[in-house]
Short mmCIF file of C-alpha atoms in Angstrom, two decimals:
data_model
loop_
_atom_site.label_atom_id
_atom_site.label_comp_id
_atom_site.label_asym_id
_atom_site.label_seq_id
_atom_site.Cartn_x
_atom_site.Cartn_y
_atom_site.Cartn_z
CA MET A 1 0.00 0.00 0.00
CA CYS A 2 2.77 2.47 0.81
CA GLY A 3 6.01 3.27 2.56
CA ILE A 4 5.97 4.87 5.99
CA ALA A 5 8.61 6.93 7.81
CA LEU A 6 8.62 8.53 11.26
CA SER A 7 11.13 10.45 13.36
CA ILE A 8 10.07 10.71 17.00
CA GLY A 9 11.85 12.69 19.69
CA PRO A 10 13.25 16.13 20.50
CA GLU A 11 16.08 15.73 17.98
CA ALA A 12 13.81 14.87 15.03
CA ASP A 13 15.32 16.70 12.07
CA PRO A 14 13.19 17.76 9.06
CA ALA A 15 16.02 17.43 6.53
CA THR A 16 16.86 13.91 7.71
CA PHE A 17 13.19 12.98 7.67
CA ARG A 18 12.77 14.23 4.09
CA ARG A 19 15.68 12.05 2.99
CA MET A 20 14.09 9.03 4.69
CA LEU A 21 10.80 9.58 2.93
CA ALA A 22 12.53 10.21 -0.41
CA ALA A 23 14.19 6.79 -0.16
CA LEU A 24 10.70 5.27 -0.04
CA ALA A 25 9.34 7.27 -2.99
CA PRO A 26 8.86 4.30 -5.35
CA ARG A 27 6.46 2.62 -2.89
CA GLY A 28 3.62 5.03 -3.64
CA GLU A 29 2.09 7.76 -5.76
CA VAL A 30 1.61 10.66 -3.34
CA THR A 31 3.61 12.02 -0.42
CA GLU A 32 1.63 12.86 2.71
CA THR A 33 3.27 14.23 5.86
CA ARG A 34 2.58 15.76 9.24
CA SER A 35 5.10 17.82 11.19
CA GLU A 36 4.82 18.60 14.91
CA SER A 37 7.20 19.30 17.73
CA GLY A 38 9.09 16.06 18.32
CA LEU A 39 7.11 14.15 15.68
CA LEU A 40 7.68 13.95 11.94
CA ALA A 41 5.48 11.38 10.20
CA GLY A 42 4.79 10.61 6.58
CA THR A 43 3.77 8.12 3.96
CA ARG A 44 4.44 7.58 0.33
CA ARG A 45 0.94 6.23 -0.39
CA LEU A 46 -0.13 3.82 -3.13
CA ARG A 47 -3.82 4.63 -3.52
CA VAL A 48 -5.78 1.36 -3.51
CA VAL A 49 -8.67 1.51 -0.98
CA ASP A 50 -10.82 4.69 -0.82
CA ARG A 51 -8.17 6.36 -2.90
CA ASP A 52 -9.20 10.00 -2.39
CA ARG A 53 -10.07 10.07 1.31
CA ALA A 54 -7.70 7.61 3.05
CA VAL A 55 -5.09 10.32 3.54
CA GLN A 56 -2.19 9.60 5.87
CA PRO A 57 -0.91 10.16 8.46
CA TRP A 58 -4.42 9.52 9.79
CA THR A 59 -5.47 11.09 13.07
CA SER A 60 -8.25 10.09 15.45
CA THR A 61 -11.23 12.39 15.83
CA ASP A 62 -10.08 13.34 19.34
CA GLU A 63 -6.61 14.18 17.91
CA ARG A 64 -4.94 11.91 20.47
CA TRP A 65 -3.56 9.30 18.07
CA LEU A 66 -1.74 9.43 14.73
CA LEU A 67 -1.45 6.40 12.42
CA CYS A 68 1.05 5.57 9.69
CA PHE A 69 0.03 2.31 7.99
CA ASN A 70 1.49 0.12 5.25
CA GLY A 71 -0.53 -2.77 3.84
CA GLU A 72 -4.12 -3.93 3.65
CA ILE A 73 -6.64 -5.16 6.25
CA PHE A 74 -8.72 -7.62 4.25
CA ASN A 75 -11.46 -8.04 6.86
CA TYR A 76 -11.92 -4.32 7.45
CA ARG A 77 -15.56 -4.37 6.37
CA GLU A 78 -16.43 -6.92 9.06
CA LEU A 79 -14.45 -4.95 11.65
CA ARG A 80 -16.15 -1.73 10.58
CA ALA A 81 -19.58 -3.33 11.10
CA GLN A 82 -18.58 -4.48 14.61
CA LEU A 83 -17.20 -1.06 15.50
CA THR A 84 -20.30 0.71 14.17
CA ARG A 85 -22.47 -1.41 16.46
CA LEU A 86 -20.19 -0.35 19.33
CA GLY A 87 -20.86 3.31 18.56
CA GLN A 88 -17.91 4.24 16.33
CA ALA A 89 -18.61 6.68 13.48
CA PHE A 90 -16.61 6.72 10.25
CA ARG A 91 -15.59 9.44 7.83
CA THR A 92 -14.32 7.22 4.98
CA GLU A 93 -14.67 3.76 3.48
CA SER A 94 -11.00 2.95 4.12
CA ASP A 95 -9.25 0.19 6.04
CA THR A 96 -6.89 2.87 7.38
CA GLU A 97 -9.65 4.50 9.42
CA VAL A 98 -10.95 1.11 10.57
CA LEU A 99 -7.49 0.13 11.78
CA LEU A 100 -7.12 3.15 14.05
CA ALA A 101 -10.72 2.81 15.29
CA ALA A 102 -10.01 -0.82 16.15
CA PHE A 103 -6.95 0.21 18.13
CA GLN A 104 -8.97 2.84 19.99
CA GLN A 105 -11.70 0.30 20.79
CA TRP A 106 -9.66 -2.77 21.70
CA GLY A 107 -6.17 -1.46 22.37
CA GLU A 108 -3.30 -3.88 21.85
CA ALA A 109 -5.79 -6.76 21.50
CA ALA A 110 -6.98 -5.26 18.20
CA VAL A 111 -4.07 -6.81 16.35
CA THR A 112 -5.41 -10.31 17.04
CA ARG A 113 -8.59 -9.41 15.12
CA LEU A 114 -6.82 -8.29 11.95
CA ARG A 115 -6.69 -10.42 8.83
CA GLY A 116 -4.26 -8.90 6.42
CA GLU A 117 -0.75 -7.97 5.41
CA TYR A 118 0.39 -4.93 7.37
CA ALA A 119 2.93 -2.96 9.37
CA PHE A 120 1.98 0.18 11.22
CA ALA A 121 2.79 2.71 13.92
CA VAL A 122 0.24 4.48 16.14
CA VAL A 123 1.73 7.49 17.93
CA GLU A 124 0.30 9.14 21.03
CA ARG A 125 0.89 12.73 20.01
CA ALA A 126 1.08 14.23 23.50
CA THR A 127 3.76 11.84 24.78
CA GLY A 128 5.55 10.58 21.66
CA ARG A 129 4.94 6.94 22.64
CA ALA A 130 4.43 4.75 19.57
CA TYR A 131 2.65 1.40 19.30
CA LEU A 132 4.23 -0.79 16.58
CA ALA A 133 2.83 -3.95 14.98
CA ARG A 134 3.61 -6.25 12.06
CA ASP A 135 1.53 -8.99 10.45
CA PRO A 136 2.05 -12.61 11.57
CA LEU A 137 4.04 -13.74 8.51
CA GLY A 138 5.98 -10.52 7.99
CA VAL A 139 4.58 -9.83 4.53
CA LYS A 140 4.98 -6.09 5.14
CA PRO A 141 8.24 -4.74 6.62
CA LEU A 142 9.03 -2.33 9.44
CA TYR A 143 12.50 -1.31 10.70
CA TRP A 144 13.84 1.08 13.32
CA SER A 145 17.06 2.71 14.42
CA ARG A 146 17.85 4.97 17.33
CA ARG A 147 20.09 8.00 17.71
CA PRO A 148 20.39 10.24 20.78
CA GLY A 149 17.12 12.12 21.11
CA CYS A 150 15.35 10.46 18.19
CA LEU A 151 13.80 7.15 17.13
CA HIS A 152 13.49 6.56 13.40
CA LEU A 153 10.99 4.11 11.86
CA ALA A 154 10.71 3.16 8.18
CA SER A 155 9.42 0.54 5.78
CA GLU A 156 12.83 -0.20 4.28
CA VAL A 157 16.44 -0.43 5.42
CA LYS A 158 17.55 2.04 2.74
CA ALA A 159 15.61 4.82 4.49
CA LEU A 160 17.63 4.31 7.70
CA VAL A 161 21.21 3.68 6.58
CA GLY A 162 22.04 7.40 6.49
CA HIS A 163 21.94 7.54 10.29
CA GLY A 164 24.92 5.19 10.61
CA ALA A 165 23.30 3.45 13.57
CA PRO A 166 22.44 -0.25 13.89
CA ILE A 167 19.11 -1.13 12.28
CA ALA A 168 16.62 -3.61 13.75
CA GLU A 169 13.34 -5.00 12.47
CA VAL A 170 9.98 -5.44 14.08
CA PRO A 171 9.73 -9.25 13.83
CA PRO A 172 6.68 -10.94 12.25
CA GLY A 173 3.77 -11.36 14.62
CA HIS A 174 5.23 -8.89 17.13
CA HIS A 175 3.87 -5.72 18.63
CA GLY A 176 4.73 -3.36 21.44
CA TRP A 177 5.72 0.15 22.40
CA ALA A 178 8.52 2.47 21.48
CA GLU A 179 8.69 4.65 24.56
CA ALA A 180 9.42 8.34 24.70
CA ASP A 181 12.98 7.56 25.83
CA GLY A 182 13.53 5.70 22.54
CA HIS A 183 13.53 2.17 23.95
CA VAL A 184 11.59 -0.34 21.85
CA ARG A 185 9.92 -3.18 23.74
CA LEU A 186 8.26 -5.80 21.54
CA SER A 187 6.65 -9.16 22.24
CA PRO A 188 4.90 -11.78 20.08
CA TYR A 189 1.12 -11.70 19.79
CA LEU A 190 1.35 -14.83 17.65
CA ASP A 191 4.20 -17.35 17.66
CA LEU A 192 4.65 -18.93 14.24
CA LEU A 193 6.74 -21.71 15.75
CA THR A 194 3.73 -23.03 17.66
CA ILE A 195 0.98 -22.42 15.11
CA GLY A 196 -1.42 -25.35 14.91
CA ASP A 197 -0.22 -26.84 18.20
CA GLY A 198 -3.00 -28.55 20.12
CA LEU A 199 -5.37 -28.71 17.16
CA PRO A 200 -6.42 -32.11 15.80
CA VAL A 201 -4.56 -33.54 12.82
CA ILE A 202 -6.61 -33.73 9.62
CA ASP A 203 -5.72 -37.02 7.98
CA ASP A 204 -8.93 -37.79 6.06
CA LEU A 205 -8.18 -37.24 2.35
CA ASP A 206 -11.57 -35.85 1.36
CA GLU A 207 -11.87 -33.57 4.38
CA ALA A 208 -8.33 -32.25 3.90
CA ALA A 209 -8.92 -31.52 0.21
CA LEU A 210 -12.18 -29.70 0.92
CA LEU A 211 -10.60 -27.59 3.66
CA VAL A 212 -7.55 -26.70 1.55
CA ARG A 213 -9.74 -25.63 -1.34
CA ALA A 214 -12.05 -23.58 0.87
CA ALA A 215 -9.20 -21.85 2.72
CA LEU A 216 -7.23 -20.97 -0.42
CA SER A 217 -10.30 -19.85 -2.35
CA ASP A 218 -11.33 -17.57 0.52
CA ALA A 219 -7.80 -16.16 0.87
CA ILE A 220 -7.73 -15.34 -2.86
CA ARG A 221 -11.25 -13.87 -2.78
CA MET A 222 -10.34 -11.44 -0.01
CA ARG A 223 -7.30 -10.26 -1.94
CA VAL A 224 -9.18 -9.39 -5.14
CA GLU A 225 -11.98 -7.32 -3.59
CA THR A 226 -11.02 -4.21 -5.54
CA ASP A 227 -12.23 -2.24 -8.55
CA LEU A 228 -8.69 -2.26 -9.97
CA THR A 229 -7.27 -4.65 -12.55
CA VAL A 230 -5.49 -7.48 -10.74
CA GLY A 231 -2.25 -9.01 -11.95
CA VAL A 232 -1.05 -12.57 -11.33
CA VAL A 233 2.61 -13.56 -11.49
CA LEU A 234 2.36 -16.75 -13.54
CA SER A 235 5.30 -19.17 -13.63
CA GLY A 236 3.38 -22.01 -15.25
CA GLY A 237 3.68 -24.11 -12.08
CA LEU A 238 0.95 -25.39 -9.80
CA ASP A 239 0.71 -22.54 -7.30
CA SER A 240 0.55 -19.59 -9.67
CA SER A 241 -1.69 -21.53 -12.07
CA LEU A 242 -4.37 -22.27 -9.49
CA THR A 243 -4.11 -18.67 -8.27
CA LEU A 244 -4.74 -17.42 -11.81
CA ARG A 245 -7.65 -19.82 -12.28
CA GLN A 246 -9.33 -18.65 -9.07
CA VAL A 247 -8.69 -14.97 -9.78
CA ARG A 248 -10.12 -15.34 -13.29
CA ASP A 249 -13.34 -16.80 -11.85
CA ILE A 250 -13.71 -14.26 -9.02
CA HIS A 251 -12.30 -11.10 -10.63
CA PRO A 252 -12.32 -11.42 -14.44
CA ASP A 253 -10.52 -8.08 -14.86
CA CYS A 254 -7.10 -9.68 -14.53
CA VAL A 255 -3.85 -10.13 -16.44
CA ALA A 256 -1.07 -12.73 -16.14
CA VAL A 257 2.61 -11.79 -16.32
CA THR A 258 5.47 -14.24 -16.86
CA VAL A 259 9.24 -13.76 -17.05
CA GLY A 260 11.64 -16.09 -18.82
CA VAL A 261 13.46 -17.17 -21.93
CA ALA A 262 11.05 -17.24 -24.87
CA ASP A 263 11.33 -20.99 -25.55
CA SER A 264 11.69 -22.16 -21.92
CA PRO A 265 9.27 -24.68 -20.37
CA ASP A 266 8.08 -22.05 -17.86
CA VAL A 267 6.94 -19.70 -20.59
CA ALA A 268 5.42 -22.50 -22.68
CA TYR A 269 3.27 -23.77 -19.78
CA ALA A 270 2.26 -20.23 -18.84
CA ARG A 271 1.27 -19.33 -22.41
CA ARG A 272 -0.82 -22.47 -22.72
CA LEU A 273 -2.69 -21.94 -19.46
CA ALA A 274 -3.38 -18.24 -20.08
CA ALA A 275 -4.73 -19.09 -23.53
CA ASP A 276 -6.92 -21.89 -22.15
CA LEU A 277 -8.33 -19.52 -19.50
CA ASP A 278 -8.69 -16.68 -22.01
CA VAL A 279 -6.71 -14.34 -19.75
CA PRO A 280 -4.55 -11.54 -21.20
CA HIS A 281 -0.95 -12.63 -20.89
CA VAL A 282 2.24 -10.58 -20.96
CA VAL A 283 5.60 -12.33 -21.29
CA VAL A 284 8.70 -10.44 -20.17
CA GLU A 285 11.32 -12.10 -22.35
CA LEU A 286 14.67 -12.25 -20.59
CA ARG A 287 17.73 -14.04 -21.95
CA PRO A 288 20.75 -14.98 -19.84
CA ARG A 289 23.01 -12.65 -21.79
CA ASP A 290 20.66 -9.74 -21.03
CA ILE A 291 21.65 -9.84 -17.35
CA ARG A 292 24.58 -7.54 -16.59
CA LEU A 293 26.40 -6.37 -13.46
CA ALA A 294 24.24 -3.22 -13.40
CA ASP A 295 21.11 -5.41 -13.14
CA VAL A 296 22.61 -7.35 -10.24
CA ARG A 297 23.62 -4.18 -8.45
CA GLU A 298 20.15 -2.68 -8.89
CA ALA A 299 18.46 -5.86 -7.64
CA ILE A 300 20.61 -5.77 -4.49
CA ARG A 301 19.87 -2.06 -3.99
CA ILE A 302 16.15 -2.68 -4.30
CA SER A 303 15.84 -5.94 -2.38
CA GLU A 304 18.18 -5.45 0.62
CA LEU A 305 18.35 -9.27 0.81
CA THR A 306 20.86 -11.13 2.94
CA GLU A 307 21.17 -14.59 1.35
CA TYR A 308 22.89 -15.24 -1.95
CA GLY A 309 20.14 -17.39 -3.43
CA ASP A 310 17.46 -14.81 -2.64
CA ILE A 311 19.51 -12.14 -4.39
CA ILE A 312 19.72 -14.36 -7.48
CA ASN A 313 15.93 -14.73 -7.41
CA ALA A 314 15.52 -10.96 -7.03
CA VAL A 315 17.49 -10.28 -10.22
CA VAL A 316 14.93 -12.36 -12.13
CA SER A 317 11.94 -10.94 -10.24
CA VAL A 318 12.60 -7.24 -10.76
CA PRO A 319 11.68 -7.20 -14.50
CA ILE A 320 8.23 -8.66 -13.71
CA PHE A 321 7.23 -5.79 -11.47
CA ARG A 322 8.79 -3.21 -13.76
CA ARG A 323 6.49 -4.46 -16.52
CA LEU A 324 3.48 -4.51 -14.21
CA ARG A 325 4.06 -0.86 -13.40
CA ASP A 326 4.28 -0.06 -17.10
CA LEU A 327 0.94 -1.84 -17.55
CA GLY A 328 -0.63 0.33 -14.84
CA ILE A 329 -1.22 -2.63 -12.50
CA LYS A 330 -1.23 -1.72 -8.79
CA VAL A 331 -2.34 -5.03 -7.22
CA VAL A 332 -0.82 -8.42 -8.03
CA LEU A 333 -1.12 -11.91 -6.52
CA THR A 334 1.75 -14.39 -6.27
CA GLY A 335 2.01 -18.06 -5.34
CA ASP A 336 4.76 -17.60 -2.75
CA GLY A 337 4.57 -19.73 0.38
CA SER A 338 2.99 -22.85 -1.10
CA ASP A 339 6.24 -24.83 -1.24
CA GLU A 340 7.01 -24.03 2.39
CA LEU A 341 3.53 -25.02 3.57
CA PHE A 342 2.66 -28.00 1.40
CA GLY A 343 5.95 -29.83 0.99
CA GLY A 344 7.39 -28.49 -2.23
CA TYR A 345 10.99 -29.15 -1.16
CA PRO A 346 12.64 -32.59 -0.91
CA MET A 347 14.06 -31.93 2.57
CA TYR A 348 10.60 -32.21 4.13
CA HIS A 349 10.31 -35.80 2.95
CA GLN A 350 13.84 -36.92 3.86
CA VAL A 351 13.40 -36.71 7.64
CA ALA A 352 11.00 -38.03 10.27
CA PRO A 353 7.58 -36.31 10.62
CA ALA A 354 8.54 -34.45 13.82
CA ALA A 355 11.71 -33.12 12.20
CA ALA A 356 9.75 -32.23 9.06
CA ARG A 357 7.35 -30.13 11.13
CA ARG A 358 10.27 -28.21 12.63
CA LEU A 359 11.63 -27.59 9.11
CA PHE A 360 8.23 -26.35 7.93
CA LEU A 361 7.97 -23.93 10.83
CA HIS A 362 11.56 -22.71 10.49
CA ARG A 363 11.08 -21.93 6.81
CA ILE A 364 7.79 -20.16 7.44
CA ARG A 365 9.27 -18.10 10.27
CA ASN A 366 12.11 -16.94 7.99
CA LEU A 367 10.04 -16.10 4.92
CA CYS A 368 9.94 -12.48 6.08
CA ARG A 369 13.62 -12.01 5.21
CA THR A 370 13.77 -14.31 2.19
CA GLU A 371 10.95 -14.78 -0.34
CA LEU A 372 8.61 -12.23 1.22
CA GLN A 373 11.30 -9.57 1.41
CA ARG A 374 12.18 -10.20 -2.23
CA VAL A 375 8.55 -9.90 -3.31
CA ASP A 376 7.83 -6.78 -1.23
CA ARG A 377 10.92 -4.85 -2.34
CA ALA A 378 10.81 -5.88 -6.01
CA ALA A 379 7.10 -5.04 -6.24
CA MET A 380 7.08 -1.82 -4.25
CA ALA A 381 10.15 -0.54 -6.08
CA TYR A 382 7.72 -0.06 -8.96
CA GLY A 383 4.61 0.95 -7.02
CA VAL A 384 2.99 -2.49 -7.14
CA GLU A 385 1.37 -4.13 -4.11
CA ALA A 386 2.00 -7.89 -4.06
CA ARG A 387 -0.45 -10.06 -2.12
CA VAL A 388 0.26 -13.63 -1.05
CA PRO A 389 -2.89 -15.72 -0.51
CA PHE A 390 -1.01 -18.92 0.36
CA LEU A 391 0.28 -17.13 3.46
CA ASP A 392 -3.10 -16.13 4.81
CA LEU A 393 -2.98 -17.14 8.46
CA SER A 394 -5.93 -19.52 8.05
CA VAL A 395 -4.09 -21.37 5.27
CA VAL A 396 -0.88 -21.56 7.31
CA GLU A 397 -2.68 -22.96 10.33
CA LEU A 398 -4.50 -25.52 8.20
CA ALA A 399 -1.28 -26.64 6.52
CA MET A 400 0.32 -27.27 9.90
CA ARG A 401 -2.54 -29.64 10.77
CA LEU A 402 -1.94 -31.83 7.71
CA PRO A 403 0.41 -34.81 7.99
CA VAL A 404 3.42 -34.94 5.69
CA GLU A 405 1.89 -38.00 4.01
CA LEU A 406 -0.79 -35.78 2.46
CA LYS A 407 1.79 -33.34 1.15
CA LEU A 408 3.94 -35.95 -0.60
CA ARG A 409 2.00 -38.90 -1.99
CA HIS A 410 2.81 -41.31 -4.82
CA GLY A 411 6.03 -39.37 -5.36
CA GLN A 412 4.13 -36.11 -6.06
CA GLU A 413 4.92 -33.03 -3.98
CA LYS A 414 2.07 -30.74 -2.83
CA TRP A 415 -0.26 -33.67 -3.47
CA ILE A 416 -3.14 -32.37 -1.33
CA VAL A 417 -3.21 -29.06 -3.22
CA ARG A 418 -3.37 -30.93 -6.53
CA ARG A 419 -6.18 -33.10 -5.15
CA ALA A 420 -8.09 -30.05 -3.89
CA PHE A 421 -8.12 -28.35 -7.31
CA ALA A 422 -8.08 -31.43 -9.56
CA ASP A 423 -11.40 -30.56 -11.21
CA VAL A 424 -10.46 -27.02 -12.23
CA LEU A 425 -6.84 -27.32 -13.36
CA PRO A 426 -5.77 -29.05 -16.58
CA ASP A 427 -3.77 -32.26 -16.39
CA TYR A 428 -0.66 -30.67 -17.89
CA ILE A 429 -0.48 -28.39 -14.82
CA LEU A 430 -1.51 -31.01 -12.26
CA ARG A 431 1.08 -33.48 -13.52
CA ARG A 432 3.90 -31.00 -14.02
CA PRO A 433 6.72 -31.60 -11.50
CA LYS A 434 8.10 -28.69 -9.50
CA ASN A 435 10.50 -26.54 -11.51
CA PRO A 436 11.64 -23.31 -9.83
CA MET A 437 10.87 -20.34 -12.04
CA SER A 438 13.52 -19.66 -14.68
CA TYR A 439 16.01 -22.30 -13.52
CA SER A 440 15.33 -24.29 -16.65
CA SER A 441 16.25 -21.34 -18.86
CA GLY A 442 19.67 -20.57 -17.38
CA LEU A 443 18.85 -17.16 -15.92
CA HIS A 444 19.99 -18.14 -12.44
CA GLU A 445 23.26 -19.58 -13.76
CA ARG A 446 23.93 -16.28 -15.47
CA VAL A 447 23.43 -14.35 -12.22
CA ARG A 448 25.76 -16.76 -10.40
CA LEU A 449 28.65 -15.31 -12.40
CA TYR A 450 28.36 -12.22 -10.23
CA LYS A 451 27.83 -14.03 -6.93
CA PRO A 452 31.32 -13.28 -5.48
CA LEU A 453 30.46 -9.56 -5.72
CA PHE A 454 27.15 -9.76 -3.83
CA ALA A 455 28.51 -9.10 -0.32
CA ARG A 456 30.60 -6.12 -1.45
CA LEU A 457 27.66 -4.57 -3.29
CA HIS A 458 25.41 -5.19 -0.29
CA ARG A 459 27.87 -3.38 2.00
CA SER A 460 28.18 -0.48 -0.43
CA PHE A 461 24.56 0.43 0.28
CA GLY A 462 25.07 0.26 4.05
CA TYR A 463 22.71 -2.67 4.43
CA ASP A 464 25.11 -4.49 6.74
CA LEU A 465 23.92 -2.07 9.43
CA GLN A 466 20.91 -4.37 9.58
CA GLU A 467 22.47 -7.71 8.63
CA PRO A 468 25.38 -8.88 6.43
CA VAL A 469 25.04 -11.30 3.52
CA ARG A 470 25.20 -14.92 4.65
CA ARG A 471 25.41 -18.40 3.15
CA ASP A 472 22.18 -19.86 1.80
CA PHE A 473 20.53 -21.72 4.66
CA ASP A 474 19.20 -24.41 2.30
CA THR A 475 22.76 -25.24 1.29
CA VAL A 476 23.90 -25.41 4.90
CA LEU A 477 20.90 -27.56 5.82
CA SER A 478 21.57 -30.00 3.00
CA ARG A 479 25.21 -30.38 4.02
CA CYS A 480 24.08 -31.04 7.59
CA GLY A 481 21.83 -33.89 6.51
CA ASN A 482 18.67 -31.78 7.04
CA ASP A 483 19.45 -31.61 10.75
CA LEU A 484 18.01 -28.22 11.73
CA ASP A 485 19.99 -27.79 14.96
CA ARG A 486 23.29 -28.62 13.27
CA ALA A 487 22.50 -26.29 10.39
CA ILE A 488 21.68 -23.35 12.67
CA ALA A 489 24.89 -23.90 14.65
CA ASP A 490 26.93 -24.24 11.46
CA GLY A 491 25.44 -21.03 10.09
CA LEU A 492 26.37 -19.12 13.23
CA THR A 493 29.90 -20.52 13.27
CA ARG A 494 30.68 -19.66 9.64
CA PRO A 495 28.16 -17.19 8.22
CA ASP A 496 29.69 -16.59 4.79
CA TYR A 497 31.16 -18.73 2.01
CA THR A 498 34.93 -19.13 1.90
CA VAL A 499 37.02 -17.78 -0.97
CA LEU A 500 37.49 -21.37 -2.20
CA GLU A 501 33.73 -22.00 -2.19
CA HIS A 502 33.16 -18.81 -4.13
CA ALA A 503 35.83 -19.84 -6.62
CA ARG A 504 34.28 -23.26 -7.16
CA ASP A 505 30.86 -21.72 -7.64
CA LEU A 506 32.25 -19.21 -10.13
CA VAL A 507 33.98 -21.93 -12.14
CA GLY A 508 30.73 -23.92 -12.30
CA ALA A 509 28.76 -20.90 -13.44
CA ALA A 510 31.41 -19.96 -16.00
CA LYS A 511 31.35 -23.47 -17.47
CA TRP A 512 27.56 -23.40 -17.74
CA ASN A 513 27.54 -20.00 -19.41
CA ALA A 514 30.38 -20.93 -21.77
CA ALA A 515 28.73 -24.15 -22.94
CA PRO A 516 26.27 -22.54 -25.43
CA VAL A 517 29.09 -20.53 -26.98
CA VAL A 518 31.28 -23.62 -27.32
CA ARG A 519 28.43 -25.56 -28.89
CA ARG A 520 27.94 -22.85 -31.46
CA LEU A 521 31.66 -22.79 -32.28
CA VAL A 522 32.28 -26.53 -32.56
CA GLY A 523 28.86 -27.75 -33.62
CA PRO A 524 27.98 -28.69 -37.20
CA ARG A 525 27.39 -25.77 -39.48
CA PRO A 526 24.13 -25.56 -41.37
CA ALA A 527 24.34 -26.94 -44.88
CA ARG A 528 24.58 -24.46 -47.73
CA HIS A 529 21.91 -24.50 -50.38
#
């Protein structure tokens, strides 16, 4: 929805605050600010819900509270109805106003009633105390840093690096108060590592399939309740394909966008499905040789990511959202999160069920700084709001109640999802094995050529004030035999790759990239006619 920035305290400086907000400019269309003694607050707002009246920073009718809000509250209509019955009056049709009214009515407990993707700050104007909260999965970001006499809050790391102070994040599912003295005290209102605990396991095939279909369909429905054209990032795989199918049925004003090499399997599957569904389809053609160092540097600047593999994915993701902006699309749905929830990775099926559950939960807990961070930054860098229905809290909780045997069955990963949507998806999608987007076309191997430079580029933007680049956890986990405890310890002992490991990786990437050239040079020449 937007980018938010606040400077709170007696040393809040207008020039510094303007630079913070300028760093967030791509996240929205309009700049809206409020300046008071000891409080500078602003948003760079992407106008999606009640576009003309949901102006931020939003203040309560009694002028006590000020809200800066990034994201969407998908159940705001239901909350508005409850609050109206309790005597609240509303000036707009926006989820922004509902959010602050909910906080006024229920206090800190309001956050447990929200269904959405959000990060926000509510400031008590008289005291400078600020209540901070972030959605359970960490779809939307929120960071802070502290200097003497001032607390700075912002939606992205790049808005805070100029202060030269350490940068911390509000973790997913956490809330709490930043006090007037600048101390930030946060606690979890929902612990992802215990989600689903104590609830009965759902092991009946038919019941599980019905529940998965109902939960996903409802999560998608809530995310397309808009009068805007909705985009779908379509890879041609299971998750994005069923998302497109559901969006087409619920919100026909939609368009699919795919990135990849023109003749790659990803693009071929995506073209076929979009044609079968009669959905407008835009293909962003990207060849390995099109990716240059400048593209890698820009992807790192945008994404702020801290694992090598995520940076590689970001380089491929950025062109999608650039094209969506050019198409005038503000809202887009993605299939992120399905692999983590429904067993799309081999590691889940190579360990005992109890260990598999721990792996599921660990991956979900860390999505906020991996896939979700990539999607948020790449999308918002071009003024596009990405929504992730697979990570609706109801879907996550349901997935944690399903045994691993329903996620991998007859050698097919994400089996229960395929079963749930078997009657609406074509066989060529249902039977297609998992193939990470663009791996088959060599785009990732091209980006790997620049991998030894990632950490240096990351530091050049000052992002190490929040966290340095580290080894890919999946690689560490694999080398530790999928033992989570060993992998965490190993990652702490040696965070980065060695020079030798970088060299080996570079040689492998160079060989892969050189192979097509060699084939052209030594292969048979076409016959002359």
